[in-house]
PDB file of C-alpha atoms in Angstrom:
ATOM      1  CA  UNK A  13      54.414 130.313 114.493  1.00  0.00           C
ATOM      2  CA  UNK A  14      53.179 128.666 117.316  1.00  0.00           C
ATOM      3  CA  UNK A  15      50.473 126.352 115.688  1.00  0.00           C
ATOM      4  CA  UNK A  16      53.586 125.515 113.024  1.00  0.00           C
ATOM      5  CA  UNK A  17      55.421 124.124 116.599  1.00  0.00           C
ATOM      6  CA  UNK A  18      52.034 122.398 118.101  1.00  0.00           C
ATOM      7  CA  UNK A  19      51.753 120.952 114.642  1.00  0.00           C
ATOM      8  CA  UNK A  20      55.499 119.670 114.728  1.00  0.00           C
ATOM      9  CA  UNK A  21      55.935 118.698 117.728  1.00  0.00           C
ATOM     10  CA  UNK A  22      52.438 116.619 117.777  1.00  0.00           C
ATOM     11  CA  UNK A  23      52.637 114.893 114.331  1.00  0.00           C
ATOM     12  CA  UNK A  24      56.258 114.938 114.260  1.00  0.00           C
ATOM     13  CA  UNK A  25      58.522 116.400 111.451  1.00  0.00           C
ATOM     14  CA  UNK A  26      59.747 114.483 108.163  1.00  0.00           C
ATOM     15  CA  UNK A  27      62.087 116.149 105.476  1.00  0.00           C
ATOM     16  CA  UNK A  28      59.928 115.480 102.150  1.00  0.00           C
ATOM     17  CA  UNK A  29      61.312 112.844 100.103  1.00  0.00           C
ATOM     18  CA  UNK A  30      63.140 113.788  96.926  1.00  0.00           C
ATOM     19  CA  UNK A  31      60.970 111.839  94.302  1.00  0.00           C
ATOM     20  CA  UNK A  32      57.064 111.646  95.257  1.00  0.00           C
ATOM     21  CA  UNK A  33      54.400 109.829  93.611  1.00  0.00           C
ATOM     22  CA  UNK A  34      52.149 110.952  90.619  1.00  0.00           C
ATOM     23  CA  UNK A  35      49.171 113.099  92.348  1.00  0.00           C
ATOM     24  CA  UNK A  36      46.400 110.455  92.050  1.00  0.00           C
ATOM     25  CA  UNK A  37      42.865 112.230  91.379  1.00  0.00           C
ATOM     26  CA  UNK A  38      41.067 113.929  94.293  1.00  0.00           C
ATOM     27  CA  UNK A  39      37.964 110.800  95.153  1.00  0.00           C
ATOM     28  CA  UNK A  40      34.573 112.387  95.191  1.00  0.00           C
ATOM     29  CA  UNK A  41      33.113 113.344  98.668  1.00  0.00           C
ATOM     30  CA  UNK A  42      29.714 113.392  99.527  1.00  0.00           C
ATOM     31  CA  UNK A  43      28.822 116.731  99.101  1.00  0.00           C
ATOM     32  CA  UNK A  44      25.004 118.730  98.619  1.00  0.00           C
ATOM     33  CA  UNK A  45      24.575 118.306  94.610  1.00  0.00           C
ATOM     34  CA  UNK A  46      22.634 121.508  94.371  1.00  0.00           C
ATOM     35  CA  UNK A  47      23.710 124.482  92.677  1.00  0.00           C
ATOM     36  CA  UNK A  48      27.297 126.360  93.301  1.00  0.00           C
ATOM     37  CA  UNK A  49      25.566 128.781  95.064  1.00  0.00           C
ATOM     38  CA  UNK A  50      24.377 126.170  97.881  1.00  0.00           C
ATOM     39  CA  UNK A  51      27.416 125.717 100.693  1.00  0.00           C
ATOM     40  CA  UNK A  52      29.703 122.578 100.217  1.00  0.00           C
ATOM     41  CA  UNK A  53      28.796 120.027 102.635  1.00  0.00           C
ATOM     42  CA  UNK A  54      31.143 117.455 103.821  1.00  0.00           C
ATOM     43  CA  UNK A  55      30.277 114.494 106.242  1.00  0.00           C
ATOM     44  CA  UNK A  56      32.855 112.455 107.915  1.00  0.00           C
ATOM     45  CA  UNK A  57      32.550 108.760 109.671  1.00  0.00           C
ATOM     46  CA  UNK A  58      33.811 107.587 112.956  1.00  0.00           C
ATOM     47  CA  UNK A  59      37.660 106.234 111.489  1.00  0.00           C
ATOM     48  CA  UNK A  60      37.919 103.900 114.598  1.00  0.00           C
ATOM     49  CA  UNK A  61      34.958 101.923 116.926  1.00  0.00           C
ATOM     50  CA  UNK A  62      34.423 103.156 120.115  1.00  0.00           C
ATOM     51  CA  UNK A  63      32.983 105.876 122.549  1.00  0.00           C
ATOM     52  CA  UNK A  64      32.361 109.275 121.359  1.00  0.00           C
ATOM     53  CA  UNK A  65      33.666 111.988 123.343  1.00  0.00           C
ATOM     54  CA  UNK A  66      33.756 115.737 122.811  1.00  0.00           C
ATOM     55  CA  UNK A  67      36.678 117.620 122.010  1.00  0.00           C
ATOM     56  CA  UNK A  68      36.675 119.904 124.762  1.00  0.00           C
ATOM     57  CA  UNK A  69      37.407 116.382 127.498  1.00  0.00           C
ATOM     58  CA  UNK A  70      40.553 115.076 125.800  1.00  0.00           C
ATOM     59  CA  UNK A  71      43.623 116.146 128.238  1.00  0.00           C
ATOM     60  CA  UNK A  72      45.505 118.211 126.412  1.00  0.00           C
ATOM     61  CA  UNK A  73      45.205 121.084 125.430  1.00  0.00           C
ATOM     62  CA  UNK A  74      46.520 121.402 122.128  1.00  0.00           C
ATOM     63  CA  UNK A  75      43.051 119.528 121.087  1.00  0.00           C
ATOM     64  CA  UNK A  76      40.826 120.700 123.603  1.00  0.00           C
ATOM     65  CA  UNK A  77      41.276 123.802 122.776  1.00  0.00           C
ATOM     66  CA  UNK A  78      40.640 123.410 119.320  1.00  0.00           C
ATOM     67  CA  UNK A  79      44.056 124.458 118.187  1.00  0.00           C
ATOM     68  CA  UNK A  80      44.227 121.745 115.639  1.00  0.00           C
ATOM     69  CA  UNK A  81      40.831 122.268 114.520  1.00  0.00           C
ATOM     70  CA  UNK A  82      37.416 120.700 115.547  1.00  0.00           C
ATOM     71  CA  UNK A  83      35.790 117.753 115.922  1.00  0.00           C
ATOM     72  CA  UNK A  84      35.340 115.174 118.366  1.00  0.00           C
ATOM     73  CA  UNK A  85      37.585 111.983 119.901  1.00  0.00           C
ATOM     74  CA  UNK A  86      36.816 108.428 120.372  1.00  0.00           C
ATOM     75  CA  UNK A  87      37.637 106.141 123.071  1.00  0.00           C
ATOM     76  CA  UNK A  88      38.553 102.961 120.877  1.00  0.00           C
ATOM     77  CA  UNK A  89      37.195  99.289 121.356  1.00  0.00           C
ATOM     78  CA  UNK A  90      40.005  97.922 118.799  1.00  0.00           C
ATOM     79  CA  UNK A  91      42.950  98.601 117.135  1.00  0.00           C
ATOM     80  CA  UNK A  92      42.346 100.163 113.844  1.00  0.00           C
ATOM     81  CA  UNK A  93      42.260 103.542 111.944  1.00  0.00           C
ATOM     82  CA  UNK A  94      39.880 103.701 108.950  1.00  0.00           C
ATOM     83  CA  UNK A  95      39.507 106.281 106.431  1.00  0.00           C
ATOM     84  CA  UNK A  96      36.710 108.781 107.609  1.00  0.00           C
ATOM     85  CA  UNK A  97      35.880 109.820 103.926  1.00  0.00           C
ATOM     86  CA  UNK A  98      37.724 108.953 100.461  1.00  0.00           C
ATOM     87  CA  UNK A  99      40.608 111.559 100.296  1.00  0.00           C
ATOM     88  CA  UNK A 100      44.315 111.187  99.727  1.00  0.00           C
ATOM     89  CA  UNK A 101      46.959 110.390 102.402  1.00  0.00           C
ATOM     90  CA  UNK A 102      48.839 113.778 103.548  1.00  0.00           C
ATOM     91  CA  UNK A 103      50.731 113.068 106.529  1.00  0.00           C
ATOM     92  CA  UNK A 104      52.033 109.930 108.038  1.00  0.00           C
ATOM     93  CA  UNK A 105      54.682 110.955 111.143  1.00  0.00           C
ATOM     94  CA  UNK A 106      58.013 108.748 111.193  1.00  0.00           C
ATOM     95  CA  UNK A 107      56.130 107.837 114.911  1.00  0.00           C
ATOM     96  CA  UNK A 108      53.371 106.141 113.142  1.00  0.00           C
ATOM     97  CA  UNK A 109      50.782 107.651 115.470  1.00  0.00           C
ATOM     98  CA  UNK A 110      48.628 109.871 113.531  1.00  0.00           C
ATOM     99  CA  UNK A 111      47.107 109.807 109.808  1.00  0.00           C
ATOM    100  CA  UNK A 112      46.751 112.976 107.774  1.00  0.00           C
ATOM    101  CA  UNK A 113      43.818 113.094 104.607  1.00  0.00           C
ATOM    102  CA  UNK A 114      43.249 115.275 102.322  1.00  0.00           C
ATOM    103  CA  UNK A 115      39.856 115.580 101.189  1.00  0.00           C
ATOM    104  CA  UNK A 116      38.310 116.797  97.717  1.00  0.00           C
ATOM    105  CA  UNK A 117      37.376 120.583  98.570  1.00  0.00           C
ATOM    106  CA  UNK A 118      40.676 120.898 100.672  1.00  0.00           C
ATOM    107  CA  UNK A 119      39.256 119.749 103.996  1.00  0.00           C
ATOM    108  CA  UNK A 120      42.706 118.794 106.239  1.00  0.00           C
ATOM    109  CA  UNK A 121      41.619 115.781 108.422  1.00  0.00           C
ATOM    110  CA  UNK A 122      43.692 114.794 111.400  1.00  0.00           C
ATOM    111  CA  UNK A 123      42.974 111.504 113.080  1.00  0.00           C
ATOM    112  CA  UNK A 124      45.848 110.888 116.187  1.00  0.00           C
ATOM    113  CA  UNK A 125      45.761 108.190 117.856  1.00  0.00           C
ATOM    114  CA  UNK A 126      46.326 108.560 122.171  1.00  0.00           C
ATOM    115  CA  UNK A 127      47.966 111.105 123.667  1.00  0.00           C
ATOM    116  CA  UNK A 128      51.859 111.977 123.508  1.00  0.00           C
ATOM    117  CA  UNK A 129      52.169 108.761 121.610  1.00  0.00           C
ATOM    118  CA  UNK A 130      54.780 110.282 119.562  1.00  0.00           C
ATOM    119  CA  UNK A 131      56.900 109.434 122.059  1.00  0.00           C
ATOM    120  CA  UNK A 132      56.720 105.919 121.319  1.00  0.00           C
ATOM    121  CA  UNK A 133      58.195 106.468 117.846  1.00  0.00           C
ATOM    122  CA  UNK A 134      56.469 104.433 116.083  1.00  0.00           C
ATOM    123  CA  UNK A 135      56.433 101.000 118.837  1.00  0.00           C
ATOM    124  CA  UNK A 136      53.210  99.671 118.486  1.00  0.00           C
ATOM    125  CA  UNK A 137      51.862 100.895 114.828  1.00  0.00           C
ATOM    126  CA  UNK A 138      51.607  99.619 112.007  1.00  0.00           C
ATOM    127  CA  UNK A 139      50.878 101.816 108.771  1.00  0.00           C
ATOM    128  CA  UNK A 140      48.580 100.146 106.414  1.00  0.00           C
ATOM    129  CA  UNK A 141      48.720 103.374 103.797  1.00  0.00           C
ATOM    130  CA  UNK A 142      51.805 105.582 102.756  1.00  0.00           C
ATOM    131  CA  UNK A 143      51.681 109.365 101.832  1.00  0.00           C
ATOM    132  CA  UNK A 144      50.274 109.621  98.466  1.00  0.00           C
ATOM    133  CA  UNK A 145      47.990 106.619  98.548  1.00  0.00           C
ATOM    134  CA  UNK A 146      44.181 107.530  97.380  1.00  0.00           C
ATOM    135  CA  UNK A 147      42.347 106.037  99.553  1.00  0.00           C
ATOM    136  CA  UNK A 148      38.194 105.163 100.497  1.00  0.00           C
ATOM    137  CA  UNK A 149      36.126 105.493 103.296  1.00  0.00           C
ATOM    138  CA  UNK A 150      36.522 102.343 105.199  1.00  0.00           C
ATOM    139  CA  UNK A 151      40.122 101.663 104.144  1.00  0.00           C
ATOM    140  CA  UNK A 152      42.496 100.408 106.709  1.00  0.00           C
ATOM    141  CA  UNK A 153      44.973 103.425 107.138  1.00  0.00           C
ATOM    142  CA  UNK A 154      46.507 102.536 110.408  1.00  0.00           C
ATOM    143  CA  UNK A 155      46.685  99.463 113.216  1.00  0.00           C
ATOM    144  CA  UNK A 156      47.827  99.528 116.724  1.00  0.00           C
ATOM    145  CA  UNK A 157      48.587  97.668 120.024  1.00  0.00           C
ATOM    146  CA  UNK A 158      45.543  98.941 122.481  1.00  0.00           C
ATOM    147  CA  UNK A 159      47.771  96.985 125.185  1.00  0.00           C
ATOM    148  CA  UNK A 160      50.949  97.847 124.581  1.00  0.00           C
ATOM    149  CA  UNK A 161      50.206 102.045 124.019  1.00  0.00           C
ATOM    150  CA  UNK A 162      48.574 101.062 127.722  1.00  0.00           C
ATOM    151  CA  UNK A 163      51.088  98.949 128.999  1.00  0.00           C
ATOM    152  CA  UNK A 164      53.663 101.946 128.227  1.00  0.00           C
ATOM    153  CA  UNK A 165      51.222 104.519 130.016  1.00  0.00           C
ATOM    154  CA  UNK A 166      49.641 106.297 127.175  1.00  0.00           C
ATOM    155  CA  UNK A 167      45.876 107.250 126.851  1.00  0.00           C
ATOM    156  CA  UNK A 168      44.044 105.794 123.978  1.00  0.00           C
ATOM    157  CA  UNK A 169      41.680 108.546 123.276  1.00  0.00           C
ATOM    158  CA  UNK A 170      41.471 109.632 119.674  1.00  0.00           C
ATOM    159  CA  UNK A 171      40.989 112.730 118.395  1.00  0.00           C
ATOM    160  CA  UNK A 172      39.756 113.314 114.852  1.00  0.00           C
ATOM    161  CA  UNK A 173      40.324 117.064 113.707  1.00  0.00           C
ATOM    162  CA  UNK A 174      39.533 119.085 110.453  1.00  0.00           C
ATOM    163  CA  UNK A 175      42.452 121.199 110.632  1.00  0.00           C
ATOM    164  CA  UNK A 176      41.224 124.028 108.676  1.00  0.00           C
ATOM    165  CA  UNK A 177      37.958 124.253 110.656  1.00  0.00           C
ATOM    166  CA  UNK A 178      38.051 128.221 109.993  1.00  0.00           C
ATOM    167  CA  UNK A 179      37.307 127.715 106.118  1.00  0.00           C
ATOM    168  CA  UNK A 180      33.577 125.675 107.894  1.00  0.00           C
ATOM    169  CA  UNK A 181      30.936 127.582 108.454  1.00  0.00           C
ATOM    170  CA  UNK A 182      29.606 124.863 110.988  1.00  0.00           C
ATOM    171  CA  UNK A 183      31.116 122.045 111.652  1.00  0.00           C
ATOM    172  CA  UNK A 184      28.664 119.694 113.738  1.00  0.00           C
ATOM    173  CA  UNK A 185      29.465 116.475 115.510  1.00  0.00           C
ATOM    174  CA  UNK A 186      26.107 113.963 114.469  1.00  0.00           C
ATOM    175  CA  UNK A 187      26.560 111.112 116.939  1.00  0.00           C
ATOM    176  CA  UNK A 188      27.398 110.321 120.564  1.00  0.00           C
ATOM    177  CA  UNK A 189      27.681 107.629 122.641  1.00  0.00           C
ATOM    178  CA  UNK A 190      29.327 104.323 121.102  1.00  0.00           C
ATOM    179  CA  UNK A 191      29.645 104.279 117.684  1.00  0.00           C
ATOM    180  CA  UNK A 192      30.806 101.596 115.053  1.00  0.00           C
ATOM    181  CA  UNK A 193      33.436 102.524 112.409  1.00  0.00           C
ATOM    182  CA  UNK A 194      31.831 104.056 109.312  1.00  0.00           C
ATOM    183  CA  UNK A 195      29.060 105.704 111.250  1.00  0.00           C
ATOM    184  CA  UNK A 196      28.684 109.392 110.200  1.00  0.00           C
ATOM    185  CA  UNK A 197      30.289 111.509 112.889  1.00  0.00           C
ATOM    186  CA  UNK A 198      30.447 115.012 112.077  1.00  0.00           C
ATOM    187  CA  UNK A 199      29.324 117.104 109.116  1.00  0.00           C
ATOM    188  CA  UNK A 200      31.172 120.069 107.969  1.00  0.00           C
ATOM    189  CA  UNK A 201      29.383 123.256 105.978  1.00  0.00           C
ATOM    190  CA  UNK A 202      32.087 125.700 103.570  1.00  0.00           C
ATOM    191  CA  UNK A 203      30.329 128.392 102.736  1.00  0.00           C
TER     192      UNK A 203
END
């Protein structure tokens, strides 16, 4: 009950529309090809360009503490969300300030840009992708005003979460430092 509240109050809350789209195919994920007895790997890339920071610095505690999941957050140099891995879009918030994917396998990624940027309902983003849409790694999901969230007194840092880190085995974060957009960032084991 109380990650259900976390969850809502962070990403926000949206009634689900009446009529959805057709499901569009689950896109293929680089996985290990070897036999179904070999664990499912999954590796994600940076969505956004910047510095890499763990997961246990970001200043709140709701990520910090790894009650959305694990992973890592990223100090951005620019403006723009990109799709970690192909997947489907899950979760867009009314506030515009966090992108939800759904990944072949069921991996729940979370990438939310700053912190208590919800509050800005949706000033300074701009949605490139709607719920539904299949996208690729590399897409443009999401752009935003660096200045502006700043100007308005909200952190930048960007966590990116799998949210159902307890179905992982290991999830391990591959790169520190400053890291360009597509780099591989974290690798995820399910089995």
């Amino acid at each position: 009950m109380a990650v259900a509240f976390v969850l809502t109050y962070t990403i926000g809350y949206k009634d689900a529309p009446e009529e959805t789209k057709a499901s569009a195919p689950m896109p293929e994920v680089k996985q290990n090809a070897a036999s179904e007895s070999q664990p499912e790997e999954t590796v994600l890339c940076a969505a956004l360009s910047g510095k890499v920071i763990p997961l246990e610095q970001v200043e709140d505690a709701v990520f910090s503490q790894g009650i959305l999941g694990q992973g890592l957050a990223i100090v951005p140099e620019e403006g723009r969300i990109t799709a970690p891995c192909d997947g489907i879009v899950s979760v867009i918030p009314d506030s515009k300030h966090a992108v939800g994917l759904t990944v072949s396998g069921g991996m729940e990624i979370l990438i939310h840009v700053g912190m208590d940027t919800v509050q800005l309902n949706g000033r300074f983003f701009d949605c490139k992708a709607a719920v539904g849409d299949a996208v690729k790694k590399g897409d443009v999901l999401l752009e935003f005003d660096m200045q502006g969230i700043q100007s308005a007194g909200y952190p930048l840092v960007t966590p990116m979460v799998i949210c159902n880190s307890d179905e992982y085995s290991k999830i391990e974060v591959l790169a520190d430092g400053t890291v360009q957009a597509g780099t591989e960032v974290l690798r995820a084991v399910k089995g």
